[in-house]
């Protein structure tokens, strides 16, 4: 059984969990500029997403390039695909 891809709703739910602020997210939202995520909240968000999707984000050097919601979704889905294919 193939798991579905991570989507905007998944990131929005994790964002709400960490910040206690419910809002609709757009793919081009910047975590820092648009969503006001500071370094502590970013680590908490990555931890929640790691647990939810079974991937390692905090230790991944590519996480620093994931400035927008879409970039983070792409990274999560790429890592999940690699895990599912044993890479």
Coordinates of N, CA, C and O in Angstrom, one line a residue:
X1 N 0.8 -1.2 0.0 CA 0.0 0.0 0.0 C 0.9 1.2 0.0 O 1.8 1.4 0.8
X2 N 0.7 2.2 -0.9 CA 1.4 3.4 -1.0 C 0.8 4.5 -0.2 O -0.4 4.7 -0.4
X3 N 1.6 5.1 0.6 CA 1.0 6.2 1.4 C 0.9 7.5 0.5 O 1.6 7.7 -0.5
X4 N -0.1 8.3 0.8 CA -0.3 9.5 0.0 C 0.8 10.5 0.3 O 1.5 10.5 1.3
X5 N 1.0 11.4 -0.7 CA 2.0 12.5 -0.5 C 1.6 13.5 0.6 O 0.4 13.7 0.8
X6 N 2.6 14.1 1.2 CA 2.3 15.1 2.1 C 1.7 16.3 1.3 O 2.1 16.6 0.2
X7 N 0.8 17.0 1.9 CA 0.2 18.1 1.3 C 0.1 19.4 2.2 O 0.5 19.3 3.3
X8 N -0.5 20.4 1.6 CA -0.6 21.7 2.3 C -1.3 21.5 3.7 O -1.0 22.1 4.7
X9 N -2.4 20.7 3.7 CA -3.1 20.5 4.9 C -2.3 19.8 6.0 O -2.4 20.2 7.2
X10 N -1.3 19.0 5.6 CA -0.4 18.3 6.6 C 0.5 19.4 7.2 O 0.7 19.4 8.4
X11 N 1.0 20.3 6.4 CA 1.9 21.3 6.9 C 1.1 22.3 7.7 O 1.6 22.7 8.8
X12 N -0.1 22.6 7.3 CA -0.9 23.6 8.1 C -1.3 23.0 9.4 O -1.2 23.7 10.4
X13 N -1.6 21.7 9.5 CA -1.9 21.1 10.8 C -0.7 21.1 11.7 O -0.8 21.4 12.9
X14 N 0.5 20.8 11.2 CA 1.7 20.8 12.0 C 2.0 22.3 12.4 O 2.4 22.5 13.6
X15 N 1.8 23.2 11.5 CA 2.1 24.6 11.9 C 1.1 25.1 13.0 O 1.6 25.7 14.0
X16 N -0.1 24.7 12.9 CA -1.1 25.0 14.0 C -0.7 24.4 15.3 O -0.8 25.0 16.4
X17 N -0.3 23.1 15.2 CA 0.2 22.4 16.4 C 1.3 23.1 17.1 O 1.3 23.2 18.4
X18 N 2.2 23.6 16.4 CA 3.4 24.2 16.9 C 3.2 25.7 17.4 O 3.6 26.1 18.5
X19 N 2.5 26.4 16.6 CA 2.3 27.9 16.8 C 1.0 28.2 17.5 O 0.9 29.3 18.0
X20 N 0.1 27.3 17.5 CA -1.3 27.5 18.1 C -2.0 28.6 17.3 O -2.9 29.2 17.8
X21 N -1.6 28.8 16.0 CA -2.3 29.7 15.1 C -2.8 28.9 13.9 O -2.0 28.3 13.2
X22 N -4.1 28.9 13.7 CA -4.7 28.2 12.6 C -4.8 29.2 11.4 O -5.3 30.3 11.6
X23 N -4.3 28.8 10.3 CA -4.4 29.6 9.1 C -4.2 28.8 7.9 O -3.6 27.7 7.9
X24 N -4.7 29.3 6.8 CA -4.5 28.6 5.5 C -3.2 28.9 5.0 O -2.7 30.1 5.0
X25 N -2.5 27.9 4.5 CA -1.1 28.2 4.0 C -1.1 28.1 2.5 O -1.9 27.4 1.9
X26 N -0.3 28.9 1.9 CA -0.1 28.9 0.4 C 1.2 28.2 0.1 O 2.2 28.4 0.9
X27 N 1.4 27.6 -1.0 CA 2.7 27.0 -1.4 C 3.8 27.9 -1.3 O 4.9 27.6 -1.0
X28 N 3.6 29.2 -1.7 CA 4.7 30.2 -1.8 C 4.9 30.9 -0.5 O 5.8 31.8 -0.4
X29 N 4.2 30.6 0.6 CA 4.4 31.2 1.9 C 5.8 30.9 2.4 O 6.3 29.7 2.4
X30 N 6.6 31.9 2.8 CA 7.9 31.7 3.4 C 7.7 31.5 4.9 O 6.9 32.2 5.6
X31 N 8.3 30.5 5.5 CA 8.2 30.2 6.9 C 8.6 31.4 7.8 O 8.0 31.7 8.8
X32 N 9.7 32.1 7.4 CA 10.2 33.2 8.2 C 9.4 34.5 7.9 O 8.8 35.1 8.7
X33 N 9.4 34.9 6.6 CA 8.8 36.2 6.2 C 7.3 36.2 6.4 O 6.7 37.2 6.9
X34 N 6.6 35.2 5.9 CA 5.1 35.2 5.8 C 4.5 34.6 7.1 O 3.4 35.0 7.5
X35 N 5.1 33.6 7.6 CA 4.5 32.8 8.7 C 5.1 33.1 10.1 O 4.6 32.7 11.1
X36 N 6.2 33.9 10.1 CA 6.8 34.3 11.4 C 7.4 33.2 12.2 O 7.4 33.3 13.4
X37 N 7.8 32.1 11.5 CA 8.4 31.0 12.2 C 9.8 31.4 12.6 O 10.7 31.7 11.8
X38 N 10.1 31.3 13.9 CA 11.5 31.6 14.4 C 12.2 30.3 14.5 O 11.7 29.2 14.2
X39 N 13.5 30.3 15.0 CA 14.3 29.1 15.0 C 13.8 28.0 15.9 O 13.8 26.9 15.6
X40 N 13.2 28.4 17.0 CA 12.7 27.4 18.0 C 11.5 26.8 17.4 O 11.3 25.5 17.4
X41 N 10.6 27.6 16.8 CA 9.4 27.0 16.2 C 9.7 26.2 15.0 O 9.1 25.2 14.7
X42 N 10.8 26.5 14.2 CA 11.2 25.8 13.1 C 11.6 24.4 13.5 O 11.3 23.4 12.9
X43 N 12.4 24.3 14.6 CA 12.8 23.0 15.1 C 11.6 22.2 15.6 O 11.5 21.0 15.3
X44 N 10.7 22.8 16.3 CA 9.5 22.1 16.7 C 8.7 21.6 15.5 O 8.2 20.5 15.5
X45 N 8.6 22.4 14.5 CA 7.8 22.1 13.3 C 8.5 20.9 12.6 O 7.8 19.9 12.2
X46 N 9.8 20.9 12.5 CA 10.5 19.8 11.8 C 10.3 18.5 12.6 O 10.1 17.5 12.0
X47 N 10.4 18.6 13.9 CA 10.2 17.4 14.8 C 8.8 16.8 14.6 O 8.7 15.6 14.5
X48 N 7.8 17.7 14.6 CA 6.4 17.2 14.3 C 6.3 16.5 13.0 O 5.7 15.4 12.9
X49 N 6.9 17.1 12.0 CA 6.8 16.6 10.6 C 7.6 15.3 10.5 O 7.2 14.4 9.8
X50 N 8.8 15.2 11.2 CA 9.5 14.0 11.2 C 8.7 12.8 11.8 O 8.7 11.7 11.2
X51 N 8.1 13.1 12.9 CA 7.3 12.0 13.5 C 6.1 11.6 12.6 O 5.8 10.5 12.5
X52 N 5.5 12.6 12.0 CA 4.3 12.3 11.2 C 4.7 11.6 9.9 O 3.9 10.7 9.5
X53 N 5.8 11.9 9.3 CA 6.1 11.3 8.0 C 7.3 10.3 8.0 O 7.6 9.7 7.0
X54 N 7.9 10.1 9.1 CA 9.0 9.1 9.2 C 10.2 9.4 8.4 O 10.8 8.5 7.9
X55 N 10.5 10.7 8.3 CA 11.7 11.1 7.6 C 12.6 12.0 8.5 O 12.1 12.5 9.5
X56 N 13.9 12.1 8.2 CA 14.8 13.0 9.0 C 14.9 14.3 8.3 O 15.5 14.4 7.2
X57 N 14.4 15.4 8.9 CA 14.5 16.7 8.4 C 15.6 17.5 9.1 O 16.4 18.2 8.4
X58 N 15.6 17.5 10.4 CA 16.5 18.3 11.2 C 18.0 18.1 10.8 O 18.8 19.0 10.7
X59 N 18.3 16.8 10.6 CA 19.7 16.5 10.3 C 20.0 16.5 8.8 O 21.1 16.2 8.4
X60 N 19.0 16.8 8.0 CA 19.2 16.9 6.5 C 19.7 18.2 6.1 O 19.1 19.2 6.4
X61 N 20.9 18.3 5.5 CA 21.5 19.6 5.1 C 20.6 20.3 4.1 O 20.7 21.6 4.0
X62 N 19.7 19.7 3.4 CA 18.9 20.4 2.4 C 17.7 21.1 3.1 O 17.1 21.9 2.4
X63 N 17.5 20.9 4.4 CA 16.4 21.6 5.1 C 16.7 23.1 5.0 O 15.7 23.9 5.0
X64 N 17.9 23.6 5.0 CA 18.1 25.0 5.1 C 17.7 25.7 3.8 O 17.5 26.9 3.8
X65 N 17.5 25.0 2.7 CA 17.1 25.6 1.4 C 15.5 25.5 1.3 O 15.0 26.1 0.4
X66 N 14.9 24.9 2.3 CA 13.4 24.8 2.2 C 12.8 26.1 2.9 O 12.4 26.0 4.0
X67 N 12.8 27.2 2.2 CA 12.2 28.4 2.7 C 10.7 28.5 2.6 O 10.1 29.1 3.5
X68 N 10.1 27.9 1.6 CA 8.7 28.0 1.4 C 8.0 26.7 1.8 O 8.6 25.6 1.9
X69 N 6.7 26.8 1.9 CA 5.9 25.6 2.2 C 6.1 24.6 1.1 O 6.2 23.4 1.4
X70 N 6.0 25.0 -0.1 CA 6.2 24.1 -1.3 C 7.5 23.4 -1.3 O 7.6 22.2 -1.5
X71 N 8.6 24.1 -1.0 CA 9.9 23.5 -0.9 C 10.0 22.5 0.2 O 10.6 21.4 0.0
X72 N 9.4 22.7 1.3 CA 9.4 21.8 2.4 C 8.5 20.5 2.0 O 9.0 19.4 2.2
X73 N 7.4 20.7 1.4 CA 6.6 19.6 0.9 C 7.4 18.8 -0.1 O 7.3 17.5 0.0
X74 N 8.0 19.4 -1.0 CA 8.8 18.7 -2.0 C 9.9 17.8 -1.3 O 10.1 16.7 -1.7
X75 N 10.6 18.4 -0.4 CA 11.6 17.7 0.3 C 11.1 16.5 1.1 O 11.6 15.4 1.0
X76 N 10.0 16.7 1.8 CA 9.4 15.6 2.6 C 8.9 14.5 1.6 O 9.2 13.3 1.9
X77 N 8.3 14.8 0.5 CA 7.8 13.8 -0.4 C 9.0 13.1 -1.1 O 8.9 11.9 -1.3
X78 N 10.0 13.8 -1.4 CA 11.2 13.1 -1.9 C 11.9 12.2 -0.9 O 12.2 11.0 -1.3
X79 N 12.0 12.6 0.3 CA 12.6 11.7 1.4 C 11.7 10.5 1.6 O 12.2 9.4 1.8
X80 N 10.4 10.7 1.7 CA 9.4 9.6 1.9 C 9.5 8.6 0.7 O 9.5 7.4 1.0
X81 N 9.6 9.1 -0.5 CA 9.8 8.2 -1.6 C 11.0 7.4 -1.5 O 11.0 6.2 -1.8
X82 N 12.1 8.0 -1.2 CA 13.4 7.3 -1.0 C 13.3 6.2 0.1 O 13.8 5.1 -0.1
X83 N 12.6 6.5 1.2 CA 12.5 5.6 2.3 C 11.6 4.4 1.8 O 12.0 3.2 2.0
X84 N 10.6 4.7 1.1 CA 9.7 3.6 0.6 C 10.4 2.7 -0.5 O 10.0 1.6 -0.6
X85 N 11.3 3.3 -1.2 CA 12.1 2.5 -2.2 C 13.4 2.0 -1.7 O 14.2 1.6 -2.4
X86 N 13.6 2.1 -0.4 CA 14.8 1.6 0.3 C 16.1 2.3 -0.1 O 17.2 1.7 0.0
X87 N 16.0 3.5 -0.4 CA 17.2 4.3 -0.7 C 17.7 5.0 0.5 O 17.1 5.4 1.4

